[in-house]
Phi, psi and omega in degrees: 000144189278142195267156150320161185300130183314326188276352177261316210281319167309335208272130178319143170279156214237133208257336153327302168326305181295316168267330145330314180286336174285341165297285181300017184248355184241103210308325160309333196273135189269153180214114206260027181252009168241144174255123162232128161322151155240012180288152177282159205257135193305131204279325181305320171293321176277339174273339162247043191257300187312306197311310184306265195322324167306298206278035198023076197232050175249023178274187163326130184245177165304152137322321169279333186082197221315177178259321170295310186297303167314283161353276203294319172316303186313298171330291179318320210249347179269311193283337153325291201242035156097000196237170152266170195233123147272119246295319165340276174336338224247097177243131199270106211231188192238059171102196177300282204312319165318302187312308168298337191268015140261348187291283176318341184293294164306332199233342188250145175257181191276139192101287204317160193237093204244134173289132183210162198280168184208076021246185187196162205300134189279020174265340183289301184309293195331312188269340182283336166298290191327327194268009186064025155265172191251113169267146181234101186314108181260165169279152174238120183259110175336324178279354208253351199073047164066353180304147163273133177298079158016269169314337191289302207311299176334312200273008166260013194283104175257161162322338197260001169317130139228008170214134178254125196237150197215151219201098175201149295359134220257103128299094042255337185271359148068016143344134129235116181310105158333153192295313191305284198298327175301318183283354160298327201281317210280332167276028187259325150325301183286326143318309175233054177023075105228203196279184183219119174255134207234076158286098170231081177284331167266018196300337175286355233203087170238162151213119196063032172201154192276148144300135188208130184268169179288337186289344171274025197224008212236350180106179187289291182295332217115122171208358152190020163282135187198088200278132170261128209218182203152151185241024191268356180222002149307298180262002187091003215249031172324339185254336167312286188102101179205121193191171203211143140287135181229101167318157089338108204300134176110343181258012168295315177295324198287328201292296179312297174279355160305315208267356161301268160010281184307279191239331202071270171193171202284131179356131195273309197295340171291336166317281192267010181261301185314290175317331169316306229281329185265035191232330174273208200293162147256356168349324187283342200286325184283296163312335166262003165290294173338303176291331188269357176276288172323313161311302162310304163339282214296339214271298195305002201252301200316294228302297154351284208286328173272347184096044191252078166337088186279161171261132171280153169276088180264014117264179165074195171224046176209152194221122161353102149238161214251075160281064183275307192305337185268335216264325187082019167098324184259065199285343172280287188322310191293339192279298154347285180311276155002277179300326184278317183304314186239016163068021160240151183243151162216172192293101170320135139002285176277023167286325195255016174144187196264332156300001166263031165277122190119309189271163184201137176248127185251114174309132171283008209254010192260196179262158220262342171292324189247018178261284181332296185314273182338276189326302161303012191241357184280145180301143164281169181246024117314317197297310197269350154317000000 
């Protein structure tokens, strides 16, 4: 049989995955090892997804999409960081992940070295393998609170270095970068030329520190920021795929045709679905921070009460905790082992790197009896003692 490409075949199997599909095979299991919204998706977004479909309105959109839709992101992403954003900038993409593997598309050559968090979401290595770049890992250290270091990154910098990619509010770690450390990374970009891809899938989701993107720190047009934005864990609309780039003014033309290429362009109804979701009420947004703050409380008082060491979490909807004491060096083996026994699944660690060995990210976004049951069944480390 003929083989796959030598650069598909490196690329890792996704350890999320694994134990979620493993989950879902066991009809008992509660499972905290994916963040999927569980709210019903708000009826003004789904009637104008329906609408779209009445009025049969499926042919072919722009390649960046509809102009009302590009409007309301650029709006969105200017009251984010303080500018105006121009609708220009604004490419409408079929979620995050799409978005990056066009940022990276623009920007990395075969070789090339894109810097990613340790630990950090595995798609960021993942999609930099797939363009046949080099992910080069800076540490996120525990002692450090999980933050990035200036010096680290620095001291990993080579010629073939061209991207720094940053990941805040931190999927796993429910992280958030400070104004101060933020305006350092984009001038640490700027110093050593290079770009900066801004993963804030989670930018609606603080809790008692602001979000703050690396675009307020880029200059007036834009000048090496390429913000990745989505509307899959804002509003819940994870199966729509719907999510937007936000440019440096002049990459438009290149983008449009990376995205000719690719996707052509994104679903008209996820399209106008998308708009509903930023233009109309918001009411699910403020309820569901509300439900992932509580939910963070509740997670944090069992784990407290058994002695489990945590990251506390001001963003995002996941929260870090240290079964090191429990995993025995194998914390991928240990999560498997977990689930058939006591029937939970949560995320290994080393899904998002090798400092995360030891560690397990337990999703927030579900229901709170039963992330509280789950959470209550992890060992304590008197117990594993």
């Amino acid at each position: 049989m003929a083989q796959l490409s030598p650069h598909v075949r490196k690329v890792p199997a996704n350890q999320i995955r694994e134990i979620t599909q493993a989950a879902w095979a066991k009809p008992d299991a509660i499972v905290l090892s994916i963040g999927e919204p569980g709210f019903p998706t708000p009826a003004h977004i789904l009637d104008a997804a329906r609408a779209t479909l009445d009025r049969d309105e499926t042919g072919y959109t722009p390649n960046a999409g509809i102009a009302p839709l590009r409007a309301a992101f650029a709006r969105h992403a200017g009251a984010s960081c303080g500018r105006d954003i121009s609708p220009d900038r604004v490419f409408v993409t079929a979620g995050a992940q799409q978005g990056l593997h066009l940022a990276m598309s623009l920007l990395l050559d075969a070789g090339d070295e894109v810097l990613v968090p340790n630990p950090g979401y595995p798609t960021f290595a993942m999609t930099a393998q797939l363009l046949h770049a080099v992910p080069v890992e800076y540490p996120l250290y525990p002692g450090h609170g999980f933050q990035p270091r200036i010096e680290d990154i620095e001291a990993l910098l080579t010629p073939r270095t061209r991207v720094l990619l940053l990941n805040s509010p931190s999927n796993p770690l429910g992280a958030v970068f400070s104004e101060e450390l933020t305006r350092q990374l984009v001038e640490l970009a700027r110093r050593h030329d290079l770009w900066i891809i801004s993963d804030e899938c989670y930018e609606a989701f603080t809790f008692d520190v602001p979000h703050v993107s690396p675009l307020a720190f880029d200059g007036g047009s834009g000048e090496r920021v390429i913000t990745s934005l989505t509307l899959s864990k804002t509003y819940g609309l994870t199966g729509l795929r719907i999510g937007a780039l936000v440019l440096p003014e002049g990459l438009e033309p290149a983008l449009s045709t990376v995205m000719e290429s690719i996707v052509s362009c994104v679903a008209s109804p996820s399209q106008y679905a998308a708009l509903a979701a930023l233009t109309g009420p918001q009411d699910y947004v403020s309820m569901a921070s509300a439900h992932y703050r509580a939910n963070r409380d509740a997670a944090c008082a069992v784990l407290a009460g058994k002695g489990i060491p945590y990251l506390e979490a001001r963003g995002a909807f996941y929260l870090w905790a240290d079964l090191s004491a429990s995993t025995g060096g194998n914390v991928r083996d240990w999560t498997l082992r977990f689930l058939e026994e006591q029937s939970v699944a949560v995320a290994p660690g080393t899904a998002f790197g090798s400092i995360g060995e030891g560690w397990i990210r337990i999703a927030l976004c579900g229901d709170r009896d039963e992330l509280v049951e789950g959470v209550g069944r992890l060992p304590a480390p008197a117990d594993a003692a």
